[in-house]
Amino acid sequence: MRKITLAIAASLLVGAASPAFAVDEPENMIKYRKAVMSAIGGHTGAIAGVVKGEVSFVGHVEAHARGINEMSKLITQLFPTGTDNGAFKDTRALPAIWQDRAKFDAAAQALQDESAKLIEVAQGGDAGAIGAQLQNVGKACGGCHKPFRAEKK
Amino acid sequence: MFRPALSQAVLIRAGLAAALGLVVFSAAAQTTTRPTTTQPTTAQPSAESVTRGGYVLWAAGCLSCHTDSKNKGQPLAGGRALPTPFGTFYPPNITPDRDTGIGGWTVEDLSRALREGRAPDGRHYYPAFPYTSYTGMADQDVADLWAYLMAQPPVARANQSHELPLPFRFRALLGIWKAMYFEPGRFAGNPAKDATWNRGAYLVAALGHCGECHTPRGALGGMDGDRPLAGTAKGPQGKKVPNITPHAKEGIGDWRESDTTFFLKTGFFPDGDVAGGAMAEVIDDGTSHLNDADRAAIAAYLRDLPPLPGP
């Protein structure tokens, strides 16, 4: 009896927590793209640990660089029309993305190019060179974030 | 090429020279606000002075405001719109063009502008030009910056008027503002602290003018001396500017010094996010060009600030 009650309670809880939004709805898109961006940030943060000399995993950098490169290929799909910070409060994506889409796509391409170079540099295993190329990756991140992302409130 | 490629050795020498200048200067215990110059204006500045001046330019972050990058303006030729709660400022042309720039300026003129907030004709500058911080600049840095600026290609580009509402349009009122909020005087340093700390303090407070954005301001735009670098909900561009004191929760108390130096070099936060907005410009046009020792000095100084909550 007790087990059955628990089972019912659990299913009710799951029901309450299940998404109220349909597949690919803007809220879900925003949540997903933030997860992808966090993945990129996670990899850059990890590489930064190596460049700063906090950890000795120079051999890991290539894997992180590949992670950034793979994620960067998804970016242009993550910004469907109407998912800007004017329409939704949980995003810092500026309407400028859709006003100058060509510039936005070029900026996303720049991250693909710079992260591809980072893969190559990482194979060399020189932490100094990795740091220098990570700086170029950072510039590519900034190339999108400066014109297209609102500052934190 | 405008942006100088400085060798590490030159940078270290420049840093040492500046640090030395600082020590000599604090020892002299200046009591006058009248600038004394170490260099006669008629003399041709040395190549070393020009090189050092290029470094001072990075440390002082002159480029961001004095270059209209958005409209592909020439470096240092001015005209970039700077919207603030007090109106829109258009920083002037500081290339050595005789008619539209500062080609006619002596090193004394530059010194008076940077450290007293006055134009060669005696007019007051608006404190959007951070002379409230630059007033701390060492003589040698002013002389070197002058040498560098005069060695740049002159660009003919006429200045435009600021767009300011009443009453800010009345420049004469600036005299009153300055009497209330402007404390002229060279950076004195703290003899109880080591050279790294003092270099960091000089870079943060005088050249880097970090407080201009990171220190909260009162209703009339004076910096709040009780809350240095504690951040503000409404910065000069109306946006939130973070607290950079070592407060554990609300400041950067959880940043190691290596996090700070890495951020100032690359723009990456410890969590892997990247700086945007005004700080991205500060990094691109300033701190990323400094030498490692100077970035470390900034980090050490910030680490030692009194932790304050807020904003």
CSV table of C-alpha atoms in Angstrom, one decimal:
chain,number,residue,atom,x,y,z
A,1,MET,CA,0.0,0.0,0.0
A,2,ARG,CA,2.7,2.4,1.1
A,3,LYS,CA,4.6,1.5,-2.1
A,4,ILE,CA,1.6,2.3,-4.3
A,5,THR,CA,1.1,5.6,-2.6
A,6,LEU,CA,4.7,6.5,-3.2
A,7,ALA,CA,4.4,5.5,-6.8
A,8,ILE,CA,1.4,7.7,-7.3
A,9,ALA,CA,3.0,10.6,-5.5
A,10,ALA,CA,6.2,10.2,-7.7
A,11,SER,CA,4.2,10.1,-10.9
A,12,LEU,CA,2.3,13.2,-9.9
A,13,LEU,CA,5.6,15.0,-9.2
A,14,VAL,CA,7.1,13.9,-12.5
A,15,GLY,CA,3.9,15.2,-14.2
A,16,ALA,CA,4.3,18.5,-12.5
A,17,ALA,CA,7.9,18.9,-13.4
A,18,SER,CA,7.5,17.8,-17.1
A,19,PRO,CA,8.0,20.6,-19.6
A,20,ALA,CA,5.0,22.8,-20.4
A,21,PHE,CA,6.6,23.7,-23.7
A,22,ALA,CA,6.5,21.9,-27.0
A,23,VAL,CA,9.6,20.7,-28.8
A,24,ASP,CA,11.7,23.6,-30.2
A,25,GLU,CA,9.6,26.3,-28.5
A,26,PRO,CA,11.6,29.5,-27.9
A,27,GLU,CA,12.0,28.9,-24.2
A,28,ASN,CA,13.4,25.5,-24.9
A,29,MET,CA,15.7,26.9,-27.6
A,30,ILE,CA,17.0,29.5,-25.2
A,31,LYS,CA,17.7,26.9,-22.5
A,32,TYR,CA,19.4,24.6,-25.0
A,33,ARG,CA,21.6,27.3,-26.5
A,34,LYS,CA,22.7,28.4,-23.0
A,35,ALA,CA,23.7,24.9,-22.3
A,36,VAL,CA,25.7,24.8,-25.5
A,37,MET,CA,27.4,28.1,-24.7
A,38,SER,CA,28.2,26.8,-21.2
A,39,ALA,CA,29.8,23.8,-22.7
A,40,ILE,CA,32.1,26.0,-24.8
A,41,GLY,CA,32.8,28.1,-21.6
A,42,GLY,CA,33.6,24.9,-19.7
A,43,HIS,CA,36.1,23.9,-22.3
A,44,THR,CA,37.8,27.3,-22.5
A,45,GLY,CA,37.9,27.4,-18.7
A,46,ALA,CA,39.5,24.0,-18.6
A,47,ILE,CA,42.1,25.1,-21.2
A,48,ALA,CA,42.7,28.2,-19.2
A,49,GLY,CA,43.6,26.0,-16.2
A,50,VAL,CA,46.4,24.5,-18.3
A,51,VAL,CA,47.6,27.8,-19.7
A,52,LYS,CA,47.7,29.3,-16.2
A,53,GLY,CA,49.8,26.4,-15.1
A,54,GLU,CA,47.3,25.3,-12.5
A,55,VAL,CA,47.1,21.7,-14.0
A,56,SER,CA,49.7,19.9,-16.1
A,57,PHE,CA,47.2,18.4,-18.6
A,58,VAL,CA,48.6,19.9,-21.8
A,59,GLY,CA,47.7,16.6,-23.5
A,60,HIS,CA,44.0,17.3,-22.7
A,61,VAL,CA,43.9,20.6,-24.6
A,62,GLU,CA,43.2,19.0,-28.0
A,63,ALA,CA,40.1,17.3,-26.7
A,64,HIS,CA,38.8,20.6,-25.3
A,65,ALA,CA,39.6,22.4,-28.5
A,66,ARG,CA,37.7,19.8,-30.4
A,67,GLY,CA,34.8,20.3,-28.0
A,68,ILE,CA,34.8,24.0,-28.7
A,69,ASN,CA,35.1,23.4,-32.5
A,70,GLU,CA,32.2,20.9,-32.6
A,71,MET,CA,30.0,23.2,-30.5
A,72,SER,CA,30.9,26.2,-32.7
A,73,LYS,CA,29.4,24.4,-35.7
A,74,LEU,CA,26.0,24.4,-34.0
A,75,ILE,CA,25.8,28.1,-33.1
A,76,THR,CA,24.0,29.4,-36.2
A,77,GLN,CA,21.2,26.9,-35.6
A,78,LEU,CA,20.6,28.1,-32.1
A,79,PHE,CA,19.2,31.5,-32.8
A,80,PRO,CA,15.8,31.2,-34.5
A,81,THR,CA,14.0,34.4,-35.2
A,82,GLY,CA,12.1,35.8,-32.2
A,83,THR,CA,14.4,34.5,-29.4
A,84,ASP,CA,15.9,37.9,-28.5
A,85,ASN,CA,16.1,39.6,-25.1
A,86,GLY,CA,13.2,41.9,-26.0
A,87,ALA,CA,10.8,38.9,-26.2
A,88,PHE,CA,12.3,36.8,-23.5
A,89,LYS,CA,13.9,37.8,-20.2
A,90,ASP,CA,16.1,34.7,-19.8
A,91,THR,CA,18.4,35.6,-22.7
A,92,ARG,CA,20.9,38.3,-23.4
A,93,ALA,CA,20.7,37.7,-27.2
A,94,LEU,CA,20.3,41.2,-28.8
A,95,PRO,CA,17.9,41.8,-31.7
A,96,ALA,CA,21.0,43.0,-33.6
A,97,ILE,CA,21.6,39.3,-34.4
A,98,TRP,CA,18.6,39.2,-36.7
A,99,GLN,CA,19.2,42.7,-38.0
A,100,ASP,CA,22.7,41.8,-39.2
A,101,ARG,CA,22.5,38.1,-39.6
A,102,ALA,CA,25.4,38.0,-42.1
A,103,LYS,CA,27.7,39.6,-39.6
A,104,PHE,CA,26.5,37.2,-36.9
A,105,ASP,CA,27.1,34.2,-39.1
A,106,ALA,CA,30.6,35.4,-40.0
A,107,ALA,CA,31.4,35.9,-36.3
A,108,ALA,CA,30.2,32.3,-35.6
A,109,GLN,CA,32.4,31.1,-38.5
A,110,ALA,CA,35.4,33.0,-36.9
A,111,LEU,CA,35.0,30.8,-33.8
A,112,GLN,CA,35.0,27.7,-36.0
A,113,ASP,CA,38.2,28.8,-37.7
A,114,GLU,CA,40.1,29.9,-34.5
A,115,SER,CA,39.1,26.8,-32.6
A,116,ALA,CA,40.2,24.6,-35.6
A,117,LYS,CA,43.6,26.4,-35.3
A,118,LEU,CA,43.6,25.7,-31.6
A,119,ILE,CA,43.3,22.0,-32.3
A,120,GLU,CA,46.4,22.2,-34.5
A,121,VAL,CA,48.3,24.2,-31.9
A,122,ALA,CA,47.3,21.9,-29.1
A,123,GLN,CA,48.8,19.0,-31.0
A,124,GLY,CA,52.2,20.8,-30.7
A,125,GLY,CA,51.9,20.6,-26.9
A,126,ASP,CA,53.4,24.0,-26.2
A,127,ALA,CA,51.5,25.7,-23.4
A,128,GLY,CA,52.7,29.1,-24.5
A,129,ALA,CA,51.5,28.7,-28.0
A,130,ILE,CA,48.2,27.3,-26.7
A,131,GLY,CA,47.8,30.4,-24.6
A,132,ALA,CA,48.4,32.7,-27.6
A,133,GLN,CA,45.9,30.8,-29.7
A,134,LEU,CA,43.4,30.7,-26.8
A,135,GLN,CA,43.6,34.5,-26.9
A,136,ASN,CA,42.6,34.4,-30.5
A,137,VAL,CA,39.7,32.1,-29.6
A,138,GLY,CA,38.7,34.7,-27.0
A,139,LYS,CA,38.7,37.4,-29.6
A,140,ALA,CA,36.4,35.3,-31.7
A,141,CYS,CA,34.1,34.8,-28.7
A,142,GLY,CA,34.2,38.6,-28.2
A,143,GLY,CA,33.5,39.1,-31.9
A,144,CYS,CA,30.0,37.8,-31.2
A,145,HIS,CA,29.5,38.8,-27.6
A,146,LYS,CA,30.5,42.4,-28.0
A,147,PRO,CA,27.9,43.3,-30.7
A,148,PHE,CA,25.3,40.7,-30.1
A,149,ARG,CA,25.1,40.0,-26.3
A,150,ALA,CA,23.6,42.4,-23.8
A,151,GLU,CA,25.7,43.1,-20.7
A,152,LYS,CA,24.7,41.5,-17.4
A,153,LYS,CA,22.0,43.4,-15.6
B,1,MET,CA,52.2,50.7,-38.1
B,2,PHE,CA,50.4,52.4,-35.4
B,3,ARG,CA,50.3,49.7,-32.7
B,4,PRO,CA,53.9,49.3,-31.6
B,5,ALA,CA,55.2,45.8,-31.3
B,6,LEU,CA,57.3,46.1,-28.1
B,7,SER,CA,59.8,43.5,-27.2
B,8,GLN,CA,59.6,42.1,-23.7
B,9,ALA,CA,62.9,43.6,-22.8
B,10,VAL,CA,61.7,47.1,-23.8
B,11,LEU,CA,58.5,46.6,-21.8
B,12,ILE,CA,60.3,45.5,-18.7
B,13,ARG,CA,62.7,48.5,-19.0
B,14,ALA,CA,59.7,50.8,-19.4
B,15,GLY,CA,58.1,49.3,-16.4
B,16,LEU,CA,61.2,49.6,-14.4
B,17,ALA,CA,61.7,53.2,-15.5
B,18,ALA,CA,58.2,54.0,-14.5
B,19,ALA,CA,58.5,52.3,-11.2
B,20,LEU,CA,61.8,54.1,-10.6
B,21,GLY,CA,60.2,57.4,-11.6
B,22,LEU,CA,57.5,56.7,-9.1
B,23,VAL,CA,59.9,56.1,-6.2
B,24,VAL,CA,61.9,59.2,-7.0
B,25,PHE,CA,58.7,61.1,-7.2
B,26,SER,CA,57.2,59.9,-3.9
B,27,ALA,CA,60.5,60.7,-2.2
B,28,ALA,CA,60.3,64.3,-3.5
B,29,ALA,CA,57.0,64.7,-1.6
B,30,GLN,CA,55.5,67.1,-4.1
B,31,THR,CA,53.4,69.8,-2.5
B,32,THR,CA,52.6,71.8,-5.6
B,33,THR,CA,50.0,70.9,-8.2
B,34,ARG,CA,51.8,72.8,-10.8
B,35,PRO,CA,53.4,70.3,-13.1
B,36,THR,CA,57.1,70.3,-13.3
B,37,THR,CA,58.5,68.8,-16.4
B,38,THR,CA,61.6,66.8,-16.8
B,39,GLN,CA,62.0,67.5,-20.5
B,40,PRO,CA,62.4,70.8,-22.3
B,41,THR,CA,59.8,71.1,-25.0
B,42,THR,CA,62.2,72.1,-27.7
B,43,ALA,CA,64.3,69.0,-27.5
B,44,GLN,CA,63.5,66.2,-29.9
B,45,PRO,CA,62.2,63.3,-27.8
B,46,SER,CA,64.4,60.2,-27.8
B,47,ALA,CA,63.3,57.0,-29.5
B,48,GLU,CA,63.2,55.4,-26.1
B,49,SER,CA,60.8,58.0,-24.8
B,50,VAL,CA,58.5,57.4,-27.8
B,51,THR,CA,58.6,53.6,-27.1
B,52,ARG,CA,57.9,54.1,-23.5
B,53,GLY,CA,55.1,56.5,-24.4
B,54,GLY,CA,53.5,53.8,-26.5
B,55,TYR,CA,53.4,51.6,-23.4
B,56,VAL,CA,51.9,54.4,-21.3
B,57,LEU,CA,49.2,54.8,-24.0
B,58,TRP,CA,48.2,51.2,-23.5
B,59,ALA,CA,48.3,51.4,-19.7
B,60,ALA,CA,46.2,54.6,-19.8
B,61,GLY,CA,43.7,53.1,-22.3
B,62,CYS,CA,43.6,56.2,-24.5
B,63,LEU,CA,42.6,54.5,-27.7
B,64,SER,CA,39.2,53.2,-26.8
B,65,CYS,CA,37.7,56.7,-26.2
B,66,HIS,CA,39.8,58.7,-28.7
B,67,THR,CA,39.2,56.4,-31.7
B,68,ASP,CA,35.8,56.1,-33.5
B,69,SER,CA,36.3,52.4,-34.2
B,70,LYS,CA,32.6,51.9,-35.0
B,71,ASN,CA,32.8,54.3,-38.0
B,72,LYS,CA,36.3,53.1,-39.0
B,73,GLY,CA,37.9,56.3,-37.6
B,74,GLN,CA,41.7,56.7,-37.6
B,75,PRO,CA,43.4,55.8,-34.3
B,76,LEU,CA,43.4,58.7,-31.8
B,77,ALA,CA,41.6,61.0,-34.2
B,78,GLY,CA,38.6,61.3,-31.9
B,79,GLY,CA,34.8,61.5,-32.6
B,80,ARG,CA,33.6,58.4,-30.9
B,81,ALA,CA,30.2,59.1,-29.3
B,82,LEU,CA,30.4,58.5,-25.6
B,83,PRO,CA,26.8,58.4,-24.1
B,84,THR,CA,26.6,59.1,-20.4
B,85,PRO,CA,23.9,60.1,-18.0
B,86,PHE,CA,25.1,63.7,-18.4
B,87,GLY,CA,24.9,63.8,-22.2
B,88,THR,CA,26.9,62.5,-25.1
B,89,PHE,CA,30.6,63.4,-25.3
B,90,TYR,CA,32.8,63.3,-28.4
B,91,PRO,CA,36.4,62.9,-27.3
B,92,PRO,CA,38.7,65.1,-29.3
B,93,ASN,CA,41.4,64.4,-31.9
B,94,ILE,CA,44.7,63.8,-30.1
B,95,THR,CA,46.8,63.1,-33.2
B,96,PRO,CA,49.5,65.8,-33.8
B,97,ASP,CA,47.6,67.5,-36.6
B,98,ARG,CA,48.3,71.3,-36.1
B,99,ASP,CA,44.8,72.5,-36.9
B,100,THR,CA,42.4,69.9,-35.7
B,101,GLY,CA,44.6,67.9,-33.3
B,102,ILE,CA,47.2,68.6,-30.6
B,103,GLY,CA,50.1,69.3,-33.0
B,104,GLY,CA,50.7,72.7,-31.3
B,105,TRP,CA,50.8,71.3,-27.8
B,106,THR,CA,53.8,71.5,-25.6
B,107,VAL,CA,54.5,68.8,-23.0
B,108,GLU,CA,53.3,71.3,-20.5
B,109,ASP,CA,50.0,71.6,-22.3
B,110,LEU,CA,49.5,67.8,-22.2
B,111,SER,CA,50.5,67.8,-18.6
B,112,ARG,CA,47.9,70.5,-17.7
B,113,ALA,CA,45.2,68.6,-19.6
B,114,LEU,CA,46.0,65.2,-18.1
B,115,ARG,CA,46.7,66.4,-14.5
B,116,GLU,CA,44.7,69.6,-14.1
B,117,GLY,CA,41.8,69.0,-16.5
B,118,ARG,CA,42.5,72.2,-18.4
B,119,ALA,CA,42.9,73.0,-22.1
B,120,PRO,CA,45.9,75.1,-23.3
B,121,ASP,CA,43.5,78.1,-23.4
B,122,GLY,CA,42.6,77.5,-19.7
B,123,ARG,CA,39.1,76.1,-20.3
B,124,HIS,CA,38.0,73.3,-18.0
B,125,TYR,CA,37.6,69.8,-19.4
B,126,TYR,CA,34.6,67.7,-18.6
B,127,PRO,CA,35.5,64.8,-16.3
B,128,ALA,CA,34.4,62.3,-19.0
B,129,PHE,CA,38.1,62.8,-19.7
B,130,PRO,CA,39.5,61.0,-16.6
B,131,TYR,CA,41.9,63.7,-15.4
B,132,THR,CA,40.5,62.9,-12.0
B,133,SER,CA,42.7,59.7,-12.3
B,134,TYR,CA,45.4,60.9,-14.6
B,135,THR,CA,46.3,63.7,-12.1
B,136,GLY,CA,48.3,61.0,-10.4
B,137,MET,CA,50.5,60.4,-13.5
B,138,ALA,CA,54.3,60.6,-13.0
B,139,ASP,CA,56.2,63.3,-14.9
B,140,GLN,CA,58.1,60.8,-16.9
B,141,ASP,CA,55.0,59.0,-18.1
B,142,VAL,CA,53.5,62.4,-19.2
B,143,ALA,CA,56.7,63.3,-21.0
B,144,ASP,CA,56.8,59.9,-22.7
B,145,LEU,CA,53.2,59.9,-23.7
B,146,TRP,CA,53.7,63.3,-25.2
B,147,ALA,CA,56.7,62.0,-27.1
B,148,TYR,CA,54.7,59.1,-28.4
B,149,LEU,CA,51.6,61.2,-29.4
B,150,MET,CA,53.8,63.7,-31.3
B,151,ALA,CA,55.4,60.8,-33.2
B,152,GLN,CA,52.1,59.5,-34.6
B,153,PRO,CA,50.8,60.4,-38.0
B,154,PRO,CA,48.7,63.6,-37.9
B,155,VAL,CA,45.0,63.1,-38.9
B,156,ALA,CA,43.0,66.1,-40.0
B,157,ARG,CA,39.6,65.6,-38.3
B,158,ALA,CA,37.7,68.5,-36.8
B,159,ASN,CA,36.4,68.0,-33.3
B,160,GLN,CA,32.6,68.1,-32.7
B,161,SER,CA,30.8,69.7,-29.8
B,162,HIS,CA,29.5,67.5,-27.0
B,163,GLU,CA,25.7,67.1,-26.9
B,164,LEU,CA,24.8,68.1,-23.4
B,165,PRO,CA,21.6,69.2,-21.8
B,166,LEU,CA,21.4,72.3,-19.6
B,167,PRO,CA,22.9,72.9,-17.1
B,168,PHE,CA,25.9,70.7,-18.1
B,169,ARG,CA,26.4,72.7,-21.2
B,170,PHE,CA,27.9,75.6,-19.1
B,171,ARG,CA,31.5,74.8,-19.0
B,172,ALA,CA,32.2,77.4,-16.4
B,173,LEU,CA,30.2,75.3,-13.9
B,174,LEU,CA,33.0,72.8,-14.1
B,175,GLY,CA,35.1,75.0,-12.0
B,176,ILE,CA,32.7,74.5,-9.2
B,177,TRP,CA,32.5,70.8,-9.8
B,178,LYS,CA,36.3,70.5,-9.8
B,179,ALA,CA,36.5,72.5,-6.6
B,180,MET,CA,34.1,70.0,-5.0
B,181,TYR,CA,35.3,66.7,-6.5
B,182,PHE,CA,38.7,67.0,-8.1
B,183,GLU,CA,41.8,66.5,-6.0
B,184,PRO,CA,44.8,67.3,-8.1
B,185,GLY,CA,48.1,65.7,-7.1
B,186,ARG,CA,50.6,63.1,-8.1
B,187,PHE,CA,50.3,59.5,-7.0
B,188,ALA,CA,52.1,59.4,-3.7
B,189,GLY,CA,52.3,55.6,-3.1
B,190,ASN,CA,52.4,53.8,0.2
B,191,PRO,CA,55.9,53.3,1.6
B,192,ALA,CA,54.6,50.6,3.9
B,193,LYS,CA,53.8,48.4,0.9
B,194,ASP,CA,56.2,46.8,-1.6
B,195,ALA,CA,57.1,48.0,-5.1
B,196,THR,CA,54.7,45.5,-6.7
B,197,TRP,CA,51.8,46.9,-4.7
B,198,ASN,CA,52.8,50.4,-5.4
B,199,ARG,CA,53.1,49.8,-9.1
B,200,GLY,CA,49.7,48.1,-9.1
B,201,ALA,CA,48.1,51.0,-7.2
B,202,TYR,CA,49.6,53.5,-9.7
B,203,LEU,CA,48.3,51.4,-12.7
B,204,VAL,CA,44.8,51.0,-11.2
B,205,ALA,CA,44.3,54.5,-9.7
B,206,ALA,CA,46.2,56.8,-12.1
B,207,LEU,CA,47.0,55.3,-15.5
B,208,GLY,CA,44.3,52.6,-15.8
B,209,HIS,CA,41.7,54.9,-14.3
B,210,CYS,CA,39.7,51.8,-13.2
B,211,GLY,CA,37.7,53.7,-10.6
B,212,GLU,CA,36.1,55.9,-13.3
B,213,CYS,CA,33.8,53.0,-14.0
B,214,HIS,CA,34.2,50.7,-11.0
B,215,THR,CA,33.8,53.2,-8.3
B,216,PRO,CA,30.2,54.4,-7.6
B,217,ARG,CA,29.5,58.1,-8.2
B,218,GLY,CA,27.2,60.6,-6.4
B,219,ALA,CA,24.4,62.5,-8.0
B,220,LEU,CA,26.8,65.1,-9.5
B,221,GLY,CA,29.2,62.5,-10.8
B,222,GLY,CA,31.9,62.7,-8.1
B,223,MET,CA,33.5,59.4,-7.2
B,224,ASP,CA,32.5,58.0,-3.8
B,225,GLY,CA,35.8,58.0,-1.9
B,226,ASP,CA,34.4,55.6,0.7
B,227,ARG,CA,33.6,52.8,-1.8
B,228,PRO,CA,36.6,52.5,-4.1
B,229,LEU,CA,36.1,49.9,-6.9
B,230,ALA,CA,33.0,48.5,-5.2
B,231,GLY,CA,31.0,48.6,-8.4
B,232,THR,CA,27.9,50.4,-9.3
B,233,ALA,CA,24.4,49.5,-10.5
B,234,LYS,CA,24.6,52.4,-12.9
B,235,GLY,CA,28.0,53.0,-14.5
B,236,PRO,CA,29.0,55.7,-16.9
B,237,GLN,CA,27.1,54.1,-19.7
B,238,GLY,CA,24.0,53.4,-17.5
B,239,LYS,CA,24.9,49.7,-17.1
B,240,LYS,CA,26.0,47.7,-14.1
B,241,VAL,CA,29.7,47.7,-13.4
B,242,PRO,CA,31.0,44.9,-11.1
B,243,ASN,CA,32.6,45.1,-7.7
B,244,ILE,CA,36.3,44.3,-8.1
B,245,THR,CA,37.2,44.4,-4.4
B,246,PRO,CA,38.1,41.1,-2.9
B,247,HIS,CA,34.7,40.7,-1.2
B,248,ALA,CA,34.0,37.0,-1.1
B,249,LYS,CA,30.4,37.0,-2.4
B,250,GLU,CA,29.9,40.3,-4.2
B,251,GLY,CA,33.4,41.1,-5.3
B,252,ILE,CA,36.1,39.0,-6.8
B,253,GLY,CA,37.3,37.4,-3.6
B,254,ASP,CA,37.1,34.0,-5.2
B,255,TRP,CA,39.5,35.0,-8.0
B,256,ARG,CA,43.1,34.1,-7.6
B,257,GLU,CA,45.7,36.5,-8.8
B,258,SER,CA,46.3,34.3,-11.8
B,259,ASP,CA,42.6,34.5,-12.6
B,260,THR,CA,42.9,38.3,-12.7
B,261,THR,CA,46.1,38.4,-14.8
B,262,PHE,CA,44.6,35.9,-17.2
B,263,PHE,CA,41.4,37.9,-17.5
B,264,LEU,CA,43.3,41.1,-18.1
B,265,LYS,CA,45.4,39.4,-20.8
B,266,THR,CA,42.8,37.3,-22.6
B,267,GLY,CA,39.3,38.5,-21.5
B,268,PHE,CA,38.4,35.1,-20.2
B,269,PHE,CA,36.6,34.9,-16.8
B,270,PRO,CA,37.5,32.0,-14.5
B,271,ASP,CA,34.3,30.2,-15.6
B,272,GLY,CA,35.4,30.4,-19.3
B,273,ASP,CA,32.9,33.1,-20.3
B,274,VAL,CA,34.5,36.1,-22.1
B,275,ALA,CA,34.3,39.8,-21.3
B,276,GLY,CA,32.0,42.0,-23.4
B,277,GLY,CA,31.1,45.7,-23.4
B,278,ALA,CA,33.4,48.4,-22.1
B,279,MET,CA,35.7,45.9,-20.3
B,280,ALA,CA,36.4,44.1,-23.6
B,281,GLU,CA,37.6,47.4,-24.9
B,282,VAL,CA,39.8,48.0,-21.9
B,283,ILE,CA,41.4,44.6,-22.4
B,284,ASP,CA,41.8,44.9,-26.2
B,285,ASP,CA,43.1,48.5,-26.1
B,286,GLY,CA,44.9,48.3,-22.8
B,287,THR,CA,45.6,45.5,-20.4
B,288,SER,CA,46.3,42.8,-23.0
B,289,HIS,CA,49.3,44.9,-24.2
B,290,LEU,CA,50.8,45.3,-20.7
B,291,ASN,CA,53.7,43.1,-19.6
B,292,ASP,CA,53.1,40.2,-17.2
B,293,ALA,CA,54.7,42.0,-14.3
B,294,ASP,CA,52.3,44.9,-14.6
B,295,ARG,CA,49.3,42.7,-14.9
B,296,ALA,CA,50.5,40.8,-11.8
B,297,ALA,CA,51.0,44.1,-10.0
B,298,ILE,CA,47.4,45.1,-10.7
B,299,ALA,CA,46.2,41.7,-9.5
B,300,ALA,CA,48.2,42.0,-6.3
B,301,TYR,CA,46.9,45.5,-5.6
B,302,LEU,CA,43.3,44.5,-6.2
B,303,ARG,CA,43.7,41.5,-4.0
B,304,ASP,CA,44.8,43.8,-1.1
B,305,LEU,CA,41.9,46.2,-1.3
B,306,PRO,CA,39.4,46.4,1.5
B,307,PRO,CA,36.6,44.0,0.6
B,308,LEU,CA,33.4,45.9,0.2
B,309,PRO,CA,29.9,44.6,-0.4
B,310,GLY,CA,27.7,45.8,-3.2
B,311,PRO,CA,26.7,47.3,-5.5
